[in-house]
Coordinates of C-alpha atoms in Angstrom, one line a residue:
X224 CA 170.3 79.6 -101.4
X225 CA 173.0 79.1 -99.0
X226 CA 173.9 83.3 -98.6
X227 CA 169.9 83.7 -98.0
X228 CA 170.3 81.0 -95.0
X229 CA 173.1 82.8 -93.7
X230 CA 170.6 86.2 -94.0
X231 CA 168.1 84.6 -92.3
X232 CA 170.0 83.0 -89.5
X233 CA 171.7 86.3 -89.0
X234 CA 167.9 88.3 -88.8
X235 CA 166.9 85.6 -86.3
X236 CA 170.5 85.9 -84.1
X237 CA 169.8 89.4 -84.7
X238 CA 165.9 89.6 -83.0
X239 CA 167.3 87.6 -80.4
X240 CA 170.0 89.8 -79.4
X241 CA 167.6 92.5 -79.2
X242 CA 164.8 90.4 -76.9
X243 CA 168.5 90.1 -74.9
X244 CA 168.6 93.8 -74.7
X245 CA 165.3 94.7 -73.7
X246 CA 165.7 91.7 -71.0
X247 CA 169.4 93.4 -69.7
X248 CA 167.0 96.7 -69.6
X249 CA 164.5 94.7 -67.5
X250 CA 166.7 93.1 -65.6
X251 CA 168.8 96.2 -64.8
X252 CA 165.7 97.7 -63.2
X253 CA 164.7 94.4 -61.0
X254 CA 168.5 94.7 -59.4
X255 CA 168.1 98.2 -58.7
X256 CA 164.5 98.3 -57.8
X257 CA 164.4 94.9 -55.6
X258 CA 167.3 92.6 -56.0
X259 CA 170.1 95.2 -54.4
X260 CA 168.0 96.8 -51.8
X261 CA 166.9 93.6 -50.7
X262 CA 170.7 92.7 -50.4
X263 CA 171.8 96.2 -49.2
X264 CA 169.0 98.2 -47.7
X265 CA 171.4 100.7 -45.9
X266 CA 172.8 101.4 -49.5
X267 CA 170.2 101.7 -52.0
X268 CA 167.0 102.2 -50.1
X269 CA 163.5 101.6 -51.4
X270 CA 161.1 102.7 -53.1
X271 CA 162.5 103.0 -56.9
X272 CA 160.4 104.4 -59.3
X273 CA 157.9 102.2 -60.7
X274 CA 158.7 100.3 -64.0
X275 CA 156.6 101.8 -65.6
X276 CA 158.4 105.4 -65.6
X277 CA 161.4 103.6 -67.6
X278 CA 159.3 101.6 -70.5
X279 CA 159.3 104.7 -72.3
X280 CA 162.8 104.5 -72.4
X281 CA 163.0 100.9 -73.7
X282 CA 162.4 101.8 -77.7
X283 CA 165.4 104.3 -77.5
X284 CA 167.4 101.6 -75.8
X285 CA 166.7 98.9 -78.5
X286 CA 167.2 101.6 -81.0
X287 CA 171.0 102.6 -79.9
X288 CA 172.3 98.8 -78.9
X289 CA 170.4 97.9 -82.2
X290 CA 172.7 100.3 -84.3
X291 CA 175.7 99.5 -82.5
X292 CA 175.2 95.8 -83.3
X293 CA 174.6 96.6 -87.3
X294 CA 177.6 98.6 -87.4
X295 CA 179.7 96.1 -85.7
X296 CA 179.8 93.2 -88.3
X297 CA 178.4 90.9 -85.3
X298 CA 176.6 89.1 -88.4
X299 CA 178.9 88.6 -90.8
X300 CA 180.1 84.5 -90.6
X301 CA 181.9 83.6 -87.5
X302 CA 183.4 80.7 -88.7
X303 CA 187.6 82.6 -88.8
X304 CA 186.5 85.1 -86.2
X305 CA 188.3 84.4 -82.3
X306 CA 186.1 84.4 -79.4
X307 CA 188.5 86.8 -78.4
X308 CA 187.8 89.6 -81.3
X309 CA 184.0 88.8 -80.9
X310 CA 183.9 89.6 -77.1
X311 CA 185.8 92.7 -77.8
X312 CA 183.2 93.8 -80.2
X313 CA 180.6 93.1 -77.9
X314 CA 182.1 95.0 -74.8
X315 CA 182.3 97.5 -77.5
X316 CA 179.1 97.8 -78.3
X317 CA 177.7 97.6 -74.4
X318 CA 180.3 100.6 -73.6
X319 CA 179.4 102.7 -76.4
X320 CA 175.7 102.1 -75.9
X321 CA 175.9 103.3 -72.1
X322 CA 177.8 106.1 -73.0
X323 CA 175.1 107.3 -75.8
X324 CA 172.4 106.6 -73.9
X325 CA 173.4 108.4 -70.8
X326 CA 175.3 111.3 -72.5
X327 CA 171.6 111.6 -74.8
X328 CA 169.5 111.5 -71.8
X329 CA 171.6 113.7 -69.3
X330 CA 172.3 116.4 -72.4
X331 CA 168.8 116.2 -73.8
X332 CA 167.3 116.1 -70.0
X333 CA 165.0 112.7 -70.7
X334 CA 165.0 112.1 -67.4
X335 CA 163.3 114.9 -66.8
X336 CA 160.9 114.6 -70.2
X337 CA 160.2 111.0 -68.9
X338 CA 160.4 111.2 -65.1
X339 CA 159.7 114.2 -64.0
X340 CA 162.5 114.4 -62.5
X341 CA 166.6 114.6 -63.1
X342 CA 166.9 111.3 -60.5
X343 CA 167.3 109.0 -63.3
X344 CA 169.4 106.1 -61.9
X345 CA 173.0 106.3 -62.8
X346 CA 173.6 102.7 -61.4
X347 CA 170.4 101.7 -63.4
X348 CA 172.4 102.9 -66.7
X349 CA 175.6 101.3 -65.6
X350 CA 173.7 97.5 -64.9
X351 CA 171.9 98.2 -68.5
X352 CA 175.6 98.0 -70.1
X353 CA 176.7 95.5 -68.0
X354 CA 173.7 92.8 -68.2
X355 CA 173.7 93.3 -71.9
X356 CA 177.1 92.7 -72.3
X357 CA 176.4 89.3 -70.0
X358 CA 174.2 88.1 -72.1
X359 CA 174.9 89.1 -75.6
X360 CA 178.1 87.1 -74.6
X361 CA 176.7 84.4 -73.1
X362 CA 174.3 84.0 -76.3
X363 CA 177.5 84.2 -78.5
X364 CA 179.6 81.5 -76.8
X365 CA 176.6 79.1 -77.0
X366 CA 176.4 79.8 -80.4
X367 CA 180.1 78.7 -81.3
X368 CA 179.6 75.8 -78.8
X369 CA 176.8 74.7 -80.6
X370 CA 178.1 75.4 -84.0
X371 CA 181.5 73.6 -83.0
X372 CA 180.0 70.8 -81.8
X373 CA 177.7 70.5 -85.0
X374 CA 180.9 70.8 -87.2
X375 CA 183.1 68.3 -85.2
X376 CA 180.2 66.0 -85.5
X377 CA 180.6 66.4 -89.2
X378 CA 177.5 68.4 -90.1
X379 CA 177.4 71.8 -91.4
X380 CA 180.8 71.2 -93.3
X381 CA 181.5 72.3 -96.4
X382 CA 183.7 70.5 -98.9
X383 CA 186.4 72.7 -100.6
X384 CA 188.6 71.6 -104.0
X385 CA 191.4 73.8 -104.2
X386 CA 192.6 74.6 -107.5
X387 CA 196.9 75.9 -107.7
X388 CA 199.5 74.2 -105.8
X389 CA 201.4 77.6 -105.2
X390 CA 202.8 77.9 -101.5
X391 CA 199.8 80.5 -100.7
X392 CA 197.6 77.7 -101.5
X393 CA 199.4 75.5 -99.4
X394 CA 199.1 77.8 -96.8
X395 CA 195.9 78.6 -96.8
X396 CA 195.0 75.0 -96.1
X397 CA 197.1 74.7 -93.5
X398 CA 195.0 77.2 -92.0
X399 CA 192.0 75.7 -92.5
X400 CA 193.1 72.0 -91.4
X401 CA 194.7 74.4 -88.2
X402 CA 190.5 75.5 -87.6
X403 CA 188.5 72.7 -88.1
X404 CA 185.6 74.5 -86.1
X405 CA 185.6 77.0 -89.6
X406 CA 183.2 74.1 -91.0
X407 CA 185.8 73.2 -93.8
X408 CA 186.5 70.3 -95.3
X409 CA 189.5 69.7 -97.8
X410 CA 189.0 67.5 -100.4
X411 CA 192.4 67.5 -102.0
X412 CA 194.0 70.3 -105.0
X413 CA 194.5 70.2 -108.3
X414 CA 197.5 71.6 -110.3
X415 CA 198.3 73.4 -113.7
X416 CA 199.0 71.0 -116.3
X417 CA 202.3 72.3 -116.3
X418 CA 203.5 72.9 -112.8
X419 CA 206.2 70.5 -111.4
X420 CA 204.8 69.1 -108.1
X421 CA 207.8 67.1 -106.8
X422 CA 207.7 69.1 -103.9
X423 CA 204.0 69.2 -103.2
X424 CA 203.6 67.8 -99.4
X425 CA 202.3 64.6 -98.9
X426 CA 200.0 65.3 -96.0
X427 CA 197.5 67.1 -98.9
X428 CA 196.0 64.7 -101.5
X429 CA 197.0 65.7 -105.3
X430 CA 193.7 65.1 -107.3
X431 CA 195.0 65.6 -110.7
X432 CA 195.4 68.5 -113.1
X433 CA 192.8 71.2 -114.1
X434 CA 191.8 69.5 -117.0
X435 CA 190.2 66.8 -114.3
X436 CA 188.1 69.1 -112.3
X437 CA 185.2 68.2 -114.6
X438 CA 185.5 64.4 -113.6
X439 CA 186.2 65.6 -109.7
X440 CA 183.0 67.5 -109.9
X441 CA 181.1 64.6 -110.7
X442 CA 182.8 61.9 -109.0
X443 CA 183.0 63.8 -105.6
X444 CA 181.0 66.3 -103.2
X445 CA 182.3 69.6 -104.0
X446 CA 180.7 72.5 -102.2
X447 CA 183.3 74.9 -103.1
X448 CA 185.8 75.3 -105.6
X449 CA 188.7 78.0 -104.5
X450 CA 191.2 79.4 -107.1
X451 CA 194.7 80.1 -105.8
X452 CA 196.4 80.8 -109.0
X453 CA 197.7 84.4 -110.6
X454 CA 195.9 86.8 -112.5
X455 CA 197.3 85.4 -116.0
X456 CA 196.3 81.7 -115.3
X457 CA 192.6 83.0 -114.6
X458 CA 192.3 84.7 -118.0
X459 CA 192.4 81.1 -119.1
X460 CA 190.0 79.6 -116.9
X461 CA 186.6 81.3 -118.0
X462 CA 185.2 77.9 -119.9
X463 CA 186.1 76.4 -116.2
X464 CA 183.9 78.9 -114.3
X465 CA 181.3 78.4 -116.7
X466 CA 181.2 74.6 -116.5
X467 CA 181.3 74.8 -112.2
X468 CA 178.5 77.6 -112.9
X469 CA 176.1 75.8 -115.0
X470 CA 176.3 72.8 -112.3
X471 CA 175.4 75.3 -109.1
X472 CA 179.2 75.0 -107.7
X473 CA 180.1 77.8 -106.0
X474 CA 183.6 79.4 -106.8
X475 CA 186.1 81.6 -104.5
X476 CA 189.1 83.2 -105.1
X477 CA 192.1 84.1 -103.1
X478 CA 192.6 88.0 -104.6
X479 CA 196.1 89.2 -103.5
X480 CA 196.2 91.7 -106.7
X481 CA 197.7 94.1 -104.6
X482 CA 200.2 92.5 -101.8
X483 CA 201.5 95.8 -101.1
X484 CA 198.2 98.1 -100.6
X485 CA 196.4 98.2 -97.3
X486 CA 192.4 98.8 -98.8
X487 CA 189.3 97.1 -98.0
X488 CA 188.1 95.2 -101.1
X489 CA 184.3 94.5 -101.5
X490 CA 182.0 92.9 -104.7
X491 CA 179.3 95.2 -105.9
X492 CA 176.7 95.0 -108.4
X493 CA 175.9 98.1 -110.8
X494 CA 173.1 97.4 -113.3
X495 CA 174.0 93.6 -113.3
X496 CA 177.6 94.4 -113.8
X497 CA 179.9 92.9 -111.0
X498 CA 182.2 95.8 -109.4
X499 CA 185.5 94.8 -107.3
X500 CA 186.0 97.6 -105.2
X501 CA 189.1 98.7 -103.5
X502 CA 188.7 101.4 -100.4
X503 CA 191.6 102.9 -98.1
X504 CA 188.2 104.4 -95.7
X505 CA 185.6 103.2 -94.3
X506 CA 182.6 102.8 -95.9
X507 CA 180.1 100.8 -94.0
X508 CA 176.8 102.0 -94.4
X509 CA 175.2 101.0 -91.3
X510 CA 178.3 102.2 -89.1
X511 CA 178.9 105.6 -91.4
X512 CA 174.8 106.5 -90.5
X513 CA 175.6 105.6 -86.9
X514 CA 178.1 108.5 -86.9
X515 CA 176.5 110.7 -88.7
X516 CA 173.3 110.4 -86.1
X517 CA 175.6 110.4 -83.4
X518 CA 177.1 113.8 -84.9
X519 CA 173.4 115.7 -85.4
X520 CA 172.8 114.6 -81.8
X521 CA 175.8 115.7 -80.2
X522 CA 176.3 118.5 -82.2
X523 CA 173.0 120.4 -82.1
X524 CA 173.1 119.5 -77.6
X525 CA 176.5 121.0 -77.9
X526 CA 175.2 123.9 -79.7
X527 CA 172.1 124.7 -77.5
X528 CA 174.6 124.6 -74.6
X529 CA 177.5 126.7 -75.9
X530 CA 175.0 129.8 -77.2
X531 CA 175.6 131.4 -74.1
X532 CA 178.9 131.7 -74.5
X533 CA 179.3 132.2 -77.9
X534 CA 177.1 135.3 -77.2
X535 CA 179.5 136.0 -74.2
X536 CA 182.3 135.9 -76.2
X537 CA 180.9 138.0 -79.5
X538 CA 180.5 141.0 -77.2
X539 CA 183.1 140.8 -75.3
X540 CA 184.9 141.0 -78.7
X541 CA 182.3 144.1 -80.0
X542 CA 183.6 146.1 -76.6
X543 CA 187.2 145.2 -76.6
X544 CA 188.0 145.2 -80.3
X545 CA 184.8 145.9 -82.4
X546 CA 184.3 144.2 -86.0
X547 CA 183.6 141.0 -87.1
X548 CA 183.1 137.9 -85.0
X549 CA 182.6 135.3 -87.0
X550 CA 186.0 134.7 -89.6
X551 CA 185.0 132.5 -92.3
X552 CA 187.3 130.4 -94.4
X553 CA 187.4 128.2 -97.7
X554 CA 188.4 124.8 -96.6
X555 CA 188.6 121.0 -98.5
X556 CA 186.4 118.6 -97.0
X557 CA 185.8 114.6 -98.1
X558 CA 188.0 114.3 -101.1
X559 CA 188.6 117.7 -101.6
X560 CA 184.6 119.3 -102.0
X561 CA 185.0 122.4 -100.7
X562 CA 183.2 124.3 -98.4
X563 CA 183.1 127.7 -95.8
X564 CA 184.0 126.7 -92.1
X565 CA 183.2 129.1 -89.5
X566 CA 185.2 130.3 -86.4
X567 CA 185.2 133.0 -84.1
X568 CA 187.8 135.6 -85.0
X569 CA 191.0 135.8 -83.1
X570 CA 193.0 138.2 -84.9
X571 CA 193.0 141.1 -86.3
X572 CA 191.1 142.1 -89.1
X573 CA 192.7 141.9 -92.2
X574 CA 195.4 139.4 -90.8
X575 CA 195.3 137.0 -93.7
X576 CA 196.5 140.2 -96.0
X577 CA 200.0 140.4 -93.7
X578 CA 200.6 136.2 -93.6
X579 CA 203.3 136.8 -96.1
X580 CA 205.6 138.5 -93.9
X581 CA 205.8 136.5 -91.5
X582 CA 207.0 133.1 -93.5
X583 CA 209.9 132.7 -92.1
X584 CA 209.1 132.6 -89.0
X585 CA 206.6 129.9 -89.4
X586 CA 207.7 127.2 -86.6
X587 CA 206.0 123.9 -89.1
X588 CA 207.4 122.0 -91.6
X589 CA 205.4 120.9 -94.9
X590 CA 202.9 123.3 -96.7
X591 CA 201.0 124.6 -93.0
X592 CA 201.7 128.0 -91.6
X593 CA 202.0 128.1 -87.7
X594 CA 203.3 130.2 -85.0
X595 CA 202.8 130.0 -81.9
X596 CA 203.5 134.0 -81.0
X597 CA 201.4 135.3 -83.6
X598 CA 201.3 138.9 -83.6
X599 CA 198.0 139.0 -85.7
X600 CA 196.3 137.1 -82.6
X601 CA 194.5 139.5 -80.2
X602 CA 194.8 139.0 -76.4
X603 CA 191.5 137.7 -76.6
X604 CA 192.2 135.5 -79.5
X605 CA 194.9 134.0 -77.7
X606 CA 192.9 132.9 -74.9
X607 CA 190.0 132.0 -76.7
X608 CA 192.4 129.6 -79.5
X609 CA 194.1 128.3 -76.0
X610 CA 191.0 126.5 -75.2
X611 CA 189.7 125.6 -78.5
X612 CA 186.7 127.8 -78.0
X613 CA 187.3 130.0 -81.5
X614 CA 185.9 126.3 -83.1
X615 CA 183.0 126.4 -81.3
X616 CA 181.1 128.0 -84.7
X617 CA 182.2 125.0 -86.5
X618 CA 179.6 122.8 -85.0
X619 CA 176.9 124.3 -87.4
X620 CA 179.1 123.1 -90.3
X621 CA 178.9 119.5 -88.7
X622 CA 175.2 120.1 -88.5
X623 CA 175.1 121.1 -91.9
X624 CA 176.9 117.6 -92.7
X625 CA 180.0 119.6 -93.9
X626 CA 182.3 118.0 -91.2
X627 CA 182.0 115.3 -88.7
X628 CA 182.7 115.3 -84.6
X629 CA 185.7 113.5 -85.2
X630 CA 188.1 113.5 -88.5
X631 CA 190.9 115.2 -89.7
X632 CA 191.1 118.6 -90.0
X633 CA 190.2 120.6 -92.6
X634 CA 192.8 121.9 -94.6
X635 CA 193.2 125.2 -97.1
X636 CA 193.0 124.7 -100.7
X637 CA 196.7 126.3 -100.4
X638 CA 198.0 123.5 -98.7
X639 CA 196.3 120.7 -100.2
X640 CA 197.6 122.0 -103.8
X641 CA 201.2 121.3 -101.8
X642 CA 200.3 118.1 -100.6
X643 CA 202.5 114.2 -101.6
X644 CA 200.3 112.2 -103.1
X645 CA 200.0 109.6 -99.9
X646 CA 199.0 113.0 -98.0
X647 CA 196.2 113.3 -100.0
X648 CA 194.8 110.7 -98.3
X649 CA 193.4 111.7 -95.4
X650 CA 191.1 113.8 -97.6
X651 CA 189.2 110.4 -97.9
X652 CA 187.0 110.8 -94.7
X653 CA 185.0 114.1 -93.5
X654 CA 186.7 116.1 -91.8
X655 CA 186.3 116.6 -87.8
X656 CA 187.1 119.2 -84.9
X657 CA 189.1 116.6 -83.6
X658 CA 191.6 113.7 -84.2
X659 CA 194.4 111.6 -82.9
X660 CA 196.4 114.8 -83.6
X661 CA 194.8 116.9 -81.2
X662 CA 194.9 114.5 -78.7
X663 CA 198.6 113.8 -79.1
X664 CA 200.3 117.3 -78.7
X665 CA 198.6 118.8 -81.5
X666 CA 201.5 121.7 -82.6
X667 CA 203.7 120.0 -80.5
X668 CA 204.3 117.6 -83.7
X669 CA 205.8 117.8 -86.6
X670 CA 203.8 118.2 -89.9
X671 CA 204.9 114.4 -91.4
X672 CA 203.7 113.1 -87.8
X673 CA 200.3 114.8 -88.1
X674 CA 199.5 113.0 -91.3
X675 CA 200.3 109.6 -89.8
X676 CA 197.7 110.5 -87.1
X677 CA 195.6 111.6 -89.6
X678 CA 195.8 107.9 -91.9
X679 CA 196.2 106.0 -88.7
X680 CA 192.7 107.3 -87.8
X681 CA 191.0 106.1 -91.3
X682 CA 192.4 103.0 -91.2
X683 CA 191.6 101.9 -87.9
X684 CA 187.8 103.9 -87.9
X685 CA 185.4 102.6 -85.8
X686 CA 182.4 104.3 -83.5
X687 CA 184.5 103.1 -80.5
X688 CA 187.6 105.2 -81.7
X689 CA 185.5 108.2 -82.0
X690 CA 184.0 108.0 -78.7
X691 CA 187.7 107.5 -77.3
X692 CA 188.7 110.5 -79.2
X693 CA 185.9 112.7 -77.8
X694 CA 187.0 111.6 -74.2
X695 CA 190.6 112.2 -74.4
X696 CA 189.4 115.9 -76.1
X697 CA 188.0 116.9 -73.2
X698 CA 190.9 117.2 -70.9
X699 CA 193.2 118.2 -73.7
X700 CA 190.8 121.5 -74.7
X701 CA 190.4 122.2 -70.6
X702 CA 194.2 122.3 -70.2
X703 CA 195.1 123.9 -73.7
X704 CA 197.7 121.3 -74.1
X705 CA 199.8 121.6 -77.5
X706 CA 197.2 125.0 -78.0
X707 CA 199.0 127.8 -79.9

C-alpha cells in the first residue's frame, strides 16, 4: 500500500514538473518576446515571432526535460537525499536539456522545419533552461519545506524497531536521530539472546531480546522492523520474518555482504522468485534508453554531415595510394560480444601481416601495441589518425547499436585474452569513440592509467558525464592532442 502511495505521489510530482516545464517554455518566450524589449528596446527590438511559431516545439521540449527527469532518480524518496545533491541534479537536468534541444534543432535545422527560418532565438533556448531550472527548484524546496514541517509536526513518521545491537546498528541510528526531517522515528532495539550489552549506550532504549519482538509487535506501533545482524544470525530468523509477515510489518535489512566491493545492489523478481542483484555498471533503464536515443540522434546528424568528407577523404586515398578504404577489425564489445568496427585505412595494406616485427619497439605497457612513428602509417594516415578522422566509419557501428558515443574503447580479442581479471571490467559497458582517456592525453598515458579512466567512467556514469565528455572531445580531436 504504502510503495503504491509513494508511486502515485511521485506520478503527480512528476505531471507537475512537467506543467513547470511547459510554463519555463512559455515563460521564456514572454521575456523574449515582451518582458526584455520592453525593458531594453535598444537591445532586443520588437517584433518576435508570434507564439505560435514555437508551440510546435513545446511536445519535443516536454519530451527531452521529461527523460532527463526519469533518468535522474528525481523520484526516488527524498527523505536521506541533501538539498544540495538534489539541486545539482536539477541544474543537471536544465543544462543537459538546453544543450539537446539546441544541438537537435541547430543539427537537424528545426528552426528552419518549424520557422521558416534559421533565426530561432538563441536567448530564447538559454531562458528555457534557466526558467526551468527556477522553478523545478523552487517546486522542490517547497516540497521538503512542506514535508519537513509535516514530519517535525509529527505526521508522516514512521516507527522503526531495530533488531542487533552491533556498533553499525548503533550507527545507523545515530544517523537517523542526526535527520529527523527523514520521517523516522526510533522506537528502541532489541538484542540476541546472547549478546552482552554492558556497553550498549544509554541514550537508545533496550527493548528486550529477540524472543520479545512478538510482544513488542503487539504492545507498540511498529512500522518497520530493520535487521542489523550478520548473515549467520539471519539463517535463524526465518520463523521471525514469517510472524512480522503474516501481521503486515514491513521488514528491512542493512546488507553489507560485501564491505569491500563497490556494486550497485537492487531486488528483482523473476517468476515470483526474489533476485538480489549486484552490478559494478549502470543499469538504469530509463537513463541507459536516454543514451541510447541520444546516440541514434547524434550519430546519424554526425553522419549526414561528415559524408562529404568521408567521400573527400576515400578518393583522396584511391589517387594517392589506391586500395581499400575502409579497414575493418574484430573487436569485443559489452562483456566481450564481438563484433566488426569500421575505420578508414591509414596504413598500408597488409600492415597487420608485419605487426610482429616491430614488438619491440612498441612504446605501451600491458597487452596494447602502440607506436607513435609507425612505419605502416601512410602520410595520409598520419594526418587523418592525428585528428581522429580515420573513426569517423565507426559512427555506423553506434547506429547499428554496436558501440555507444561515449564508452571505453573497443579492444582486440588479442588483448582482452591478456587482460587481469579487474581489467576485464571495463568490458561491462558498450563501448564508445570516446572516454575520459581520450580526453586526458590519450597515448600520453600509460596502459594501467587508461584502465582507471576506463572504470572511473562506469562507476561514475551519468548522461551529464557523457555530455562533458563530448565537449572536452572536441578541442582535444581539433588539436590532435595525445594523437599518434
Amino acid at each position: 500500500m504504502l510503495k503504491e502511495q509513494s508511486r502515485l505521489i511521485a506520478t503527480c510530482v512528476f505531471l507537475v514538473d512537467l506543467l513547470l516545464v511547459a510554463t519555463a517554455f512559455l515563460g521564456a518566450w514572454w521575456l523574449r518576446a515582451a518582458g526584455l524589449p520592453s525593458v531594453f528596446p535598444d537591445a532586443f527590438p520588437a517584433p518576435f515571432y508570434p507564439l505560435a511559431t514555437y508551440l510546435p516545439l513545446l511536445p519535443f521540449v516536454i519530451l527531452v526535460w521529461g527523460a532527463l527527469l526519469l533518468g535522474s532518480d528525481t523520484y526516488r524518496s527524498h527523505r536521506t537525499v541533501p538539498l544540495v545533491e538534489e539541486s545539482k541534479g536539477i541544474l543537471k537536468v536544465s543544462a543537459l536539456g538546453v544543450a539537446i534541444f539546441a544541438l537537435t534543432i541547430f543539427l537537424l535545422r528545426l528552426d528552419e522545419m518549424v520557422l521558416g527560418t534559421d533565426e530561432l532565438s538563441r536567448l530564447w533556448i538559454f531562458l528555457v533552461g534557466a526558467l526551468s531550472f527556477v522553478f523545478l527548484l523552487t517546486e522542490k524546496l517547497a516540497l521538503r519545506i512542506l514535508s519537513r514541517y509535516v514530519r517535525y509536526r509529527g505526521f508522516n513518521y514512521r516507527t522503526v524497531l531495530i533488531v542487533g545491537t552491533s556498533p553499525g546498528a548503533i550507527d545507523l541510528a545515530d544517523s537517523i536521530q542526526q535527520h529527523r526531517f527523514w520521517g523516522f522515528k526510533i522506537l528502541g532495539f532489541v538484542s540476541h539472546p546472547t549478546a552482552t550489552t554492558e556497553w550498549f549506550p544509554s541514550r537508545y532504549p533496550l527493548l528486550g531480546t529477540i524472543d520479545d519482538i512478538p510482544n513488542l509487535v503487539d504492545d507498540l506501533v511498529v512500522d518497520d522492523v530493520l535487521f542489523c545482524v550478520s548473515r549467520r544470525e539471519l539463517d535463524r530468523m526465518e520463523d521471525l520474518f514469517l510472524a512480522l509477515h503474516e501481521q503486515g510489518i514491513r521488514t528491512r535489512f542493512a546488507l553489507n555482504l560485501f564491505p569491500h566491493v563497490k556494486t550497485q545492489t537492487r531486488m528483482e523478481e523473476l517468476d515470483g522468485v526474489p533476485l538480489l542483484t549486484f552490478s559494478t555498471a549502470p543499469e538504469s533503464p530509463t537513463a541507459l534508453s536516454f543514451k541510447r536515443l541520444m546516440d541514434v540522434i547524434l550519430a546519424s546528424s554526425l553522419i549526414v554531415l561528415s559524408l562529404p568528407v568521408i567521400a573527400g577523404i576515400a578518393l583522396l586515398i584511391k589517387l594517392t595510394e589506391g586500395g581499400r578504404v575502409l579497414y575493418t577489425q574484430t573487436r569485443c564489445g559489452l562483456n566481450g560480444r564481438r563484433f566488426t568496427m569500421y575505420k578508414i585505412r591509414t596504413m598500408v595494406e597488409g600492415a597487420e601481416n608485419h605487426q610482429g616485427d616491430l614488438l619491440h619497439l612498441n612504446e605501451m605497457d600491458g597487452p596494447v601495441f602502440k607506436l607513435r612513428q609507425d612505419p605502416r602509417v601512410t602520410n595520409l594516415g598520419r594526418f587523418l589518425r592525428r585528428f581522429s578522422l580515420d573513426e569517423l566509419p565507426q559512427l555506423f557501428n553506434v547506429l547499428r547499436g554496436d558501440m555507444s558515443l561515449v564508452g571505453p574503447r573497443p579492444p582486440i580479442p588479442d588483448e582482452v585474452a591478456r587482460y587481469q581479471r579487474w581489467q576485464r571490467r571495463r568490458l561491462s559497458m558498450k563501448p564508445g569513440l570516446t572516454c575520459l582517456w581520450q580526453v586526458s592525453g590519450r597515448n600520453q598515458l600509460d596502459f594501467d592509467r587508461w584502465m582507471e579512466l576506463d572504470l572511473q567512467y562506469i562507476d561514475s556514469w551519468s548522461p551529464w558525464l557523457d555530455l562533458k565528455i563530448l565537449l572536452k572531445t572536441v578541442p582535444a580531436v581539433l588539436t590532435g592532442r595525445g594523437a599518434s
